Short mmCIF file of C-alpha atoms (C1' of nucleotides) and ligand atoms in Angstrom, two decimals:
data_model
loop_
_atom_site.label_atom_id
_atom_site.label_comp_id
_atom_site.label_asym_id
_atom_site.label_seq_id
_atom_site.Cartn_x
_atom_site.Cartn_y
_atom_site.Cartn_z
CA UNK A 29 -24.15 -41.35 -13.90
CA UNK A 30 -23.10 -40.41 -17.41
CA UNK A 31 -26.74 -40.51 -18.34
CA UNK A 32 -27.52 -38.25 -15.46
CA UNK A 33 -24.90 -35.69 -16.45
CA UNK A 34 -26.23 -35.58 -19.99
CA UNK A 35 -29.73 -35.07 -18.68
CA UNK A 36 -28.57 -32.22 -16.47
CA UNK A 37 -26.77 -30.65 -19.42
CA UNK A 38 -29.91 -30.82 -21.53
CA UNK A 39 -31.93 -29.35 -18.73
CA UNK A 40 -29.38 -26.57 -18.31
CA UNK A 41 -29.43 -25.79 -22.02
CA UNK A 42 -33.21 -25.48 -21.91
CA UNK A 43 -33.05 -23.23 -18.86
CA UNK A 44 -30.52 -20.95 -20.57
CA UNK A 45 -32.62 -20.77 -23.71
CA UNK A 46 -35.65 -19.79 -21.67
CA UNK A 47 -33.69 -16.78 -20.43
CA UNK A 48 -32.38 -15.82 -23.86
CA UNK A 49 -28.90 -17.17 -23.16
CA UNK A 50 -27.12 -19.91 -24.98
CA UNK A 51 -25.29 -22.91 -23.61
CA UNK A 52 -22.79 -23.18 -26.46
CA UNK A 53 -20.78 -26.36 -27.03
CA UNK A 54 -17.79 -24.88 -25.22
CA UNK A 55 -19.85 -23.83 -22.21
CA UNK A 56 -21.58 -27.16 -22.21
CA UNK A 57 -18.23 -28.92 -22.24
CA UNK A 58 -16.94 -26.89 -19.30
CA UNK A 59 -20.14 -27.54 -17.39
CA UNK A 60 -19.76 -31.23 -18.08
CA UNK A 61 -16.22 -31.19 -16.71
CA UNK A 62 -17.39 -29.45 -13.55
CA UNK A 63 -20.22 -31.92 -13.07
CA UNK A 64 -18.03 -34.93 -13.71
CA UNK A 65 -15.48 -33.81 -11.13
CA UNK A 66 -15.85 -35.48 -7.77
CA UNK A 67 -15.71 -32.24 -5.84
CA UNK A 68 -14.72 -28.63 -6.20
CA UNK A 69 -12.41 -28.19 -9.14
CA UNK A 70 -10.00 -25.36 -9.91
CA UNK A 71 -10.08 -23.37 -13.12
CA UNK A 72 -6.69 -24.66 -14.20
CA UNK A 73 -7.61 -28.26 -13.53
CA UNK A 74 -10.59 -27.70 -15.80
CA UNK A 75 -8.34 -26.08 -18.34
CA UNK A 76 -6.04 -29.10 -18.39
CA UNK A 77 -8.97 -31.42 -18.99
CA UNK A 78 -10.42 -29.07 -21.58
CA UNK A 79 -7.17 -29.08 -23.53
CA UNK A 80 -7.63 -32.78 -24.17
CA UNK A 81 -10.39 -31.95 -26.61
CA UNK A 82 -9.65 -28.30 -27.40
CA UNK A 83 -5.98 -27.87 -28.04
CA UNK A 84 -6.07 -24.09 -28.16
CA UNK A 85 -7.80 -23.61 -24.82
CA UNK A 86 -6.28 -20.90 -22.62
CA UNK A 87 -7.18 -19.37 -19.26
CA UNK A 88 -9.68 -16.89 -20.71
CA UNK A 89 -11.43 -19.77 -22.45
CA UNK A 90 -12.31 -21.46 -19.20
CA UNK A 91 -12.84 -18.31 -17.15
CA UNK A 92 -15.30 -16.91 -19.67
CA UNK A 93 -17.25 -20.13 -19.64
CA UNK A 94 -17.20 -20.22 -15.85
CA UNK A 95 -18.42 -16.62 -15.64
CA UNK A 96 -21.33 -17.52 -17.87
CA UNK A 97 -22.19 -20.60 -15.86
CA UNK A 98 -22.03 -18.60 -12.64
CA UNK A 99 -24.36 -15.96 -14.06
CA UNK A 100 -26.77 -18.66 -15.10
CA UNK A 101 -26.68 -20.19 -11.65
CA UNK A 102 -25.52 -23.52 -13.02
CA UNK A 103 -22.37 -23.62 -10.91
CA UNK A 104 -21.10 -21.96 -7.75
CA UNK A 105 -17.67 -20.77 -6.73
CA UNK A 106 -16.21 -21.97 -3.45
CA UNK A 107 -14.29 -18.89 -2.37
CA UNK A 108 -12.25 -20.61 0.28
CA UNK A 109 -10.92 -23.09 -2.25
CA UNK A 110 -10.84 -20.90 -5.35
CA UNK A 111 -12.72 -23.70 -6.99
CA UNK A 112 -16.04 -24.43 -8.66
CA UNK A 113 -18.84 -26.95 -8.16
CA UNK A 114 -22.03 -27.72 -10.00
CA UNK A 115 -25.14 -26.35 -8.34
CA UNK A 116 -26.84 -29.13 -6.43
CA UNK A 117 -30.27 -27.69 -7.11
CA UNK A 118 -30.03 -26.95 -10.81
CA UNK A 119 -30.95 -30.53 -11.75
CA UNK A 120 -34.06 -30.35 -9.57
CA UNK A 121 -35.90 -27.65 -11.40
CA UNK A 122 -34.49 -24.47 -9.97
CA UNK A 123 -31.67 -24.02 -12.48
CA UNK A 124 -30.86 -20.46 -11.56
CA UNK A 125 -33.13 -17.58 -10.72
CA UNK A 126 -32.46 -15.82 -13.98
CA UNK A 127 -31.53 -12.76 -11.98
CA UNK A 128 -27.86 -13.30 -12.50
CA UNK A 129 -27.23 -14.34 -8.92
CA UNK A 130 -28.16 -17.93 -8.57
CA UNK A 131 -29.93 -18.85 -5.35
CA UNK A 132 -29.11 -18.59 -1.64
CA UNK A 133 -26.89 -21.47 -0.66
CA UNK A 134 -24.28 -22.55 1.85
CA UNK A 135 -21.36 -24.94 1.72
CA UNK A 136 -20.14 -27.40 4.31
CA UNK A 137 -16.48 -28.09 3.59
CA UNK A 138 -14.71 -30.98 5.28
CA UNK A 139 -11.19 -30.05 6.31
CA UNK A 140 -10.10 -33.66 6.21
CA UNK A 141 -11.52 -35.23 3.06
CA UNK A 142 -12.41 -32.06 1.18
CA UNK A 143 -16.01 -33.10 0.62
CA UNK A 144 -18.10 -30.04 -0.14
CA UNK A 145 -21.83 -30.23 0.42
CA UNK A 146 -24.23 -27.60 -0.83
CA UNK A 147 -27.21 -26.85 1.38
CA UNK A 148 -29.90 -24.21 1.16
CA UNK A 149 -31.00 -23.47 4.68
CA UNK A 150 -33.83 -20.99 5.01
CA UNK A 151 -33.00 -20.16 8.62
CA UNK A 152 -29.45 -19.16 7.73
CA UNK A 153 -30.66 -17.09 4.81
CA UNK A 154 -33.28 -15.39 6.94
CA UNK A 155 -30.94 -14.70 9.83
CA UNK A 156 -28.44 -13.10 7.50
CA UNK A 157 -31.14 -11.04 5.82
CA UNK A 158 -32.35 -9.86 9.23
CA UNK A 159 -28.85 -8.96 10.39
CA UNK A 160 -28.18 -7.08 7.17
CA UNK A 161 -31.49 -5.26 7.45
CA UNK A 162 -30.68 -4.10 10.96
CA UNK A 163 -27.50 -2.57 9.58
CA UNK A 164 -29.41 -0.82 6.79
CA UNK A 165 -27.65 -3.06 4.32
CA UNK A 166 -29.42 -4.07 1.12
CA UNK A 167 -28.55 -7.70 0.60
CA UNK A 168 -27.93 -8.99 -2.91
CA UNK A 169 -26.15 -12.24 -2.23
CA UNK A 170 -23.93 -14.01 0.23
CA UNK A 171 -21.04 -16.39 0.46
CA UNK A 172 -21.53 -18.81 3.35
CA UNK A 173 -18.90 -21.51 3.71
CA UNK A 174 -18.61 -23.60 6.85
CA UNK A 175 -15.44 -25.49 7.64
CA UNK A 176 -15.24 -28.56 9.83
CA UNK A 177 -15.59 -32.33 9.65
CA UNK A 178 -18.19 -34.10 7.57
CA UNK A 179 -20.32 -36.79 9.16
CA UNK A 180 -18.10 -39.53 7.79
CA UNK A 181 -14.81 -38.02 8.95
CA UNK A 182 -16.19 -37.00 12.34
CA UNK A 183 -16.82 -40.64 13.21
CA UNK A 184 -13.17 -41.71 13.17
CA UNK B 6 -6.86 7.95 15.37
CA UNK B 7 -3.13 7.39 15.47
CA UNK B 8 -3.40 7.26 19.24
CA UNK B 9 -6.13 4.71 18.91
CA UNK B 10 -4.09 2.48 16.62
CA UNK B 11 -1.17 2.54 19.01
CA UNK B 12 -3.48 1.65 21.86
CA UNK B 13 -4.89 -1.27 19.88
CA UNK B 14 -1.38 -2.43 19.07
CA UNK B 15 -0.42 -2.37 22.74
CA UNK B 16 -3.57 -4.24 23.61
CA UNK B 17 -2.85 -6.81 20.91
CA UNK B 18 0.70 -7.29 22.15
CA UNK B 19 -0.58 -7.95 25.65
CA UNK B 20 -3.17 -10.40 24.37
CA UNK B 21 -0.53 -12.30 22.42
CA UNK B 22 1.77 -12.42 25.42
CA UNK B 23 -1.01 -13.84 27.56
CA UNK B 24 -1.22 -16.75 25.12
CA UNK B 25 2.52 -17.30 24.95
CA UNK B 26 2.85 -15.71 21.52
CA UNK B 27 4.86 -12.69 20.61
CA UNK B 28 3.83 -9.64 18.60
CA UNK B 29 7.29 -8.95 17.21
CA UNK B 30 8.16 -5.57 15.66
CA UNK B 31 7.58 -6.93 12.19
CA UNK B 32 4.19 -8.40 13.07
CA UNK B 33 3.27 -5.24 14.88
CA UNK B 34 4.20 -3.18 11.84
CA UNK B 35 2.06 -5.34 9.54
CA UNK B 36 -0.85 -5.12 11.95
CA UNK B 37 -0.45 -1.37 12.04
CA UNK B 38 -0.60 -1.21 8.25
CA UNK B 39 -3.78 -3.29 8.23
CA UNK B 40 -5.39 -1.13 10.88
CA UNK B 41 -4.39 2.10 9.19
CA UNK B 42 -5.88 1.02 5.88
CA UNK B 43 -9.34 2.39 5.23
CA UNK B 44 -10.79 -0.96 4.32
CA UNK B 45 -9.76 -4.44 3.26
CA UNK B 46 -6.20 -4.46 2.02
CA UNK B 47 -4.42 -7.00 -0.15
CA UNK B 48 -1.22 -8.75 0.84
CA UNK B 49 0.76 -7.11 -1.93
CA UNK B 50 -0.52 -3.66 -1.09
CA UNK B 51 0.71 -4.28 2.43
CA UNK B 52 3.99 -5.49 1.05
CA UNK B 53 4.46 -2.29 -0.94
CA UNK B 54 3.85 -0.21 2.15
CA UNK B 55 6.06 -2.45 4.24
CA UNK B 56 8.93 -2.00 1.80
CA UNK B 57 9.01 1.70 2.65
CA UNK B 58 10.50 0.85 6.00
CA UNK B 59 11.87 -2.65 5.38
CA UNK B 60 13.69 -2.68 2.09
CA UNK B 61 14.19 -6.45 2.00
CA UNK B 62 10.55 -7.37 2.52
CA UNK B 63 9.24 -10.09 0.23
CA UNK B 64 5.95 -11.97 -0.10
CA UNK B 65 6.79 -14.51 2.61
CA UNK B 66 7.54 -11.66 4.97
CA UNK B 67 4.02 -10.34 4.84
CA UNK B 68 2.27 -13.69 4.50
CA UNK B 69 3.98 -15.06 7.58
CA UNK B 70 2.98 -12.03 9.57
CA UNK B 71 -0.59 -12.26 8.26
CA UNK B 72 -0.78 -15.95 9.16
CA UNK B 73 0.28 -15.13 12.67
CA UNK B 74 -2.23 -12.31 13.00
CA UNK B 75 -5.00 -14.55 11.67
CA UNK B 76 -4.12 -17.26 14.18
CA UNK B 77 -4.21 -14.72 16.96
CA UNK B 78 -7.60 -13.46 15.83
CA UNK B 79 -6.27 -9.95 15.36
CA UNK B 80 -7.26 -9.75 11.71
CA UNK B 81 -9.65 -11.54 9.38
CA UNK B 82 -9.42 -12.47 5.74
CA UNK B 83 -12.17 -11.40 3.36
CA UNK B 84 -12.24 -14.33 0.99
CA UNK B 85 -14.27 -12.63 -1.71
CA UNK B 86 -11.70 -9.86 -1.95
CA UNK B 87 -8.54 -11.81 -1.16
CA UNK B 88 -7.87 -9.07 1.36
CA UNK B 89 -7.44 -8.55 5.07
CA UNK B 90 -9.07 -6.33 7.68
CA UNK B 91 -8.44 -5.71 11.35
CA UNK B 92 -10.86 -7.49 13.66
CA UNK B 93 -13.48 -5.03 14.79
CA UNK B 94 -13.78 -6.72 18.17
CA UNK B 95 -10.16 -7.12 19.10
CA UNK B 96 -9.94 -3.56 20.49
CA UNK B 97 -12.97 -4.19 22.69
CA UNK B 98 -11.57 -6.89 24.84
CA UNK B 99 -12.16 -10.04 22.87
CA UNK B 100 -8.85 -10.07 21.01
CA UNK B 101 -9.11 -13.60 19.71
CA UNK B 102 -10.33 -16.72 21.40
CA UNK B 103 -6.84 -18.11 21.72
CA UNK B 104 -8.05 -21.26 20.04
CA UNK B 105 -6.42 -20.33 16.78
CA UNK B 106 -9.68 -19.57 15.03
CA UNK B 107 -10.75 -16.11 16.01
CA UNK B 108 -14.44 -15.63 16.71
CA UNK B 109 -17.62 -16.10 14.69
CA UNK B 110 -18.16 -13.10 12.47
CA UNK B 111 -19.79 -11.97 9.26
CA UNK B 112 -18.97 -9.30 6.72
CA UNK B 113 -21.28 -6.92 4.89
CA UNK B 114 -19.49 -5.85 1.73
CA UNK B 115 -20.80 -2.92 -0.29
CA UNK B 116 -20.56 -3.57 -4.00
CA UNK B 117 -20.51 0.12 -4.77
CA UNK B 118 -18.14 1.77 -2.29
CA UNK B 119 -16.33 -1.32 -1.06
CA UNK B 120 -17.06 -0.59 2.60
CA UNK B 121 -16.70 -3.79 4.59
CA UNK B 122 -18.44 -4.00 7.95
CA UNK B 123 -17.77 -6.76 10.44
CA UNK B 124 -20.71 -7.95 12.47
CA UNK B 125 -21.11 -10.81 14.91
CA UNK B 126 -24.70 -11.93 14.74
CA UNK B 127 -25.65 -14.70 17.12
CA UNK B 128 -28.71 -15.71 15.10
CA UNK B 129 -26.63 -16.28 11.97
CA UNK B 130 -24.05 -18.23 13.93
CA UNK B 131 -26.73 -20.35 15.57
CA UNK B 132 -28.64 -20.99 12.37
CA UNK B 133 -25.49 -22.16 10.66
CA UNK B 134 -24.56 -24.37 13.60
CA UNK B 135 -28.03 -25.90 13.55
CA UNK B 136 -27.92 -26.51 9.80
CA UNK B 137 -24.49 -28.08 10.08
CA UNK B 138 -25.65 -30.23 12.97
CA UNK B 139 -28.58 -31.57 10.98
CA UNK B 140 -26.10 -32.68 8.32
CA UNK B 141 -23.90 -34.40 10.92
CA UNK B 142 -21.24 -31.84 10.21
CA UNK B 143 -18.88 -30.80 13.01
CA UNK B 144 -18.48 -27.07 12.63
CA UNK B 145 -15.10 -25.47 13.28
CA UNK B 146 -15.49 -22.10 11.63
CA UNK B 147 -17.29 -20.31 8.86
CA UNK B 148 -16.82 -17.66 6.23
CA UNK B 149 -19.95 -15.51 5.92
CA UNK B 150 -19.71 -12.61 3.51
CA UNK B 151 -22.79 -10.73 2.38
CA UNK B 152 -22.72 -8.60 -0.75
CA UNK B 153 -25.03 -5.68 -1.44
CA UNK B 154 -25.35 -1.97 -0.80
CA UNK B 155 -24.39 -0.32 2.46
CA UNK B 156 -26.84 2.03 4.13
CA UNK B 157 -25.12 5.07 2.66
CA UNK B 158 -25.01 3.79 -0.92
CA UNK B 159 -28.55 2.39 -0.79
CA UNK B 160 -29.95 5.87 -0.23
CA UNK B 161 -28.94 7.24 -3.67
"C1'" DC C 3 -24.36 -5.86 -48.99
"C1'" DC C 4 -23.21 -3.74 -44.44
"C1'" DT C 5 -22.46 -3.67 -39.76
"C1'" DC C 6 -23.08 -4.63 -35.20
"C1'" DG C 7 -22.65 -7.56 -31.22
"C1'" DG C 8 -21.54 -11.87 -28.91
"C1'" DA C 9 -18.50 -15.68 -28.68
"C1'" DC C 10 -14.10 -17.35 -29.07
"C1'" DG C 11 -8.82 -17.74 -30.21
"C1'" DA C 12 -4.43 -16.15 -28.91
"C1'" DT C 13 -0.79 -13.78 -26.41
"C1'" DA C 14 0.77 -11.46 -22.68
"C1'" DT C 15 0.62 -9.94 -18.08
"C1'" DA C 16 -1.17 -9.16 -13.40
"C1'" DA C 17 -2.33 -10.65 -8.80
"C1'" DT C 18 -2.11 -13.87 -5.20
"C1'" DG C 19 0.13 -17.45 -2.57
"C1'" DT C 20 4.16 -21.24 -1.37
"C1'" DA C 21 8.43 -23.86 -1.05
"C1'" DT C 22 12.89 -23.98 0.43
"C1'" DC C 23 17.16 -22.81 2.10
"C1'" DT C 24 19.95 -19.91 4.85
"C1'" DC C 25 21.04 -17.01 8.64
"C1'" DT C 26 20.76 -15.06 13.05
"C1'" DC C 27 19.40 -14.56 17.54
"C1'" DT C 28 18.19 -16.29 22.00
"C1'" DG C 29 17.76 -19.25 25.75
"C1'" DC C 30 19.48 -23.37 27.92
"C1'" DG C 31 22.01 -27.58 29.20
"C1'" DG C 32 26.52 -29.25 29.81
"C1'" DC D 4 32.40 -20.83 27.73
"C1'" DC D 5 30.54 -24.03 24.19
"C1'" DG D 6 27.16 -26.27 21.52
"C1'" DC D 7 22.56 -26.96 20.43
"C1'" DA D 8 17.49 -26.32 19.47
"C1'" DG D 9 13.81 -23.55 17.93
"C1'" DA D 10 11.61 -19.31 16.54
"C1'" DG D 11 11.77 -15.56 13.56
"C1'" DA D 12 13.13 -13.60 9.62
"C1'" DG D 13 15.91 -12.75 4.89
"C1'" DA D 14 16.23 -14.19 0.22
"C1'" DT D 15 15.31 -16.50 -4.14
"C1'" DA D 16 12.59 -18.97 -6.85
"C1'" DC D 17 8.39 -20.90 -8.09
"C1'" DA D 18 3.29 -22.13 -8.27
"C1'" DT D 19 -1.41 -20.89 -8.71
"C1'" DT D 20 -5.20 -18.02 -9.89
"C1'" DA D 21 -7.15 -14.35 -12.71
"C1'" DT D 22 -7.43 -10.49 -16.19
"C1'" DA D 23 -6.29 -7.29 -20.19
"C1'" DT D 24 -6.23 -6.74 -24.92
"C1'" DC D 25 -6.59 -7.40 -29.65
"C1'" DG D 26 -8.08 -9.95 -33.62
"C1'" DT D 27 -11.32 -13.17 -36.05
"C1'" DC D 28 -15.50 -15.36 -37.06
"C1'" DC D 29 -20.37 -15.62 -37.65
"C1'" DG D 30 -25.22 -14.90 -37.44
"C1'" DA D 31 -29.12 -11.39 -36.80
"C1'" DG D 32 -31.09 -7.36 -38.56
"C1'" DG D 33 -31.33 -3.35 -41.57
ZN1 ZN E 210 -26.90 -24.17 -5.91
ZN1 ZN E 211 -14.74 -35.56 5.46
ZN1 ZN E 212 -13.48 -10.00 14.42
ZN1 ZN E 213 -21.43 1.62 -0.01
#
DNA sequence: CCTCGGACGATATAATGTATCTCTCTGCGG
DNA sequence: CCGCAGAGAGATACATTATATCGTCCGAGG
């Protein structure tokens, strides 16, 4: 797993460089903390972990890094949780569209165990685009977060 | 317009009563403030307005009322804005499902003028339900918030 | 050398949301 | 009438999340 995270970090650094951006050591460290977390992680939880290696870290430190990672499409924000997760697709070649918006995605959030699964369902994306179009709305992005019970918790 | 708001409030009170809940004067006042706002309105903005008539109002005052109104499906929360809007369907007979979750809905949020339009698109709802089902996820509700340019702003 | 811009450090403050305890009112059983 | 339970609300304090602002450093380009 540690190997995997390092590989993703290297891949992310390359993707940033390709777009003229730079995954600095600080940003890389924050991204690592997000990826190592088991699920969505709050900015202040990240800050606490970051302080272990960077004593002077403060809220703007982590928020600036998170803003960068969001722009690069390397992480997503879960609005319902005010928390952040690594993009599930970044390691598989997508790594952000370079347009500053990431890619269309949806979250399935378990109300019991908190598991948050990223999916990228074309039908959902299309349906939303169609609905927006009918309203004359020019779509730039969307937050889609489902709440319910994950497969594991639904069994009990 | 004022007439309309009063009519909606009366309708909401009746709907609550039908479900064994009570739209108390305080809750009614908070709902009125939400409905009178031009768009999504934050809890603390509501609190400021509420203080004009209820000097002792504090954060829990407004949050408790908002929680009740959310449960009754009379308002929705816009997660991306941390703000609240009146349900666009409540005045038209729906007025909450009574199941404590409101109804499926989506928001179209204009990044330029801030206009927030509530829609209820069956195709989006179905597509999301299908995607969740394929993941073995039991869907209970969803936050769907599109960002872009409204018809008016897109023209410029 | 100069200076310009991006990244970061540092401090303070704003905005949003909860916990907890008390108090009062109301309806009801005894 | 009395005592009690439960909902609603007042009040204080606190927790969590996010931003504003200013200063410093450093490398790219002139
Ligand atoms: Zn993603
Ligand atoms: Zn679960
Ligand atoms: Zn609605
Ligand atoms: Zn607009």
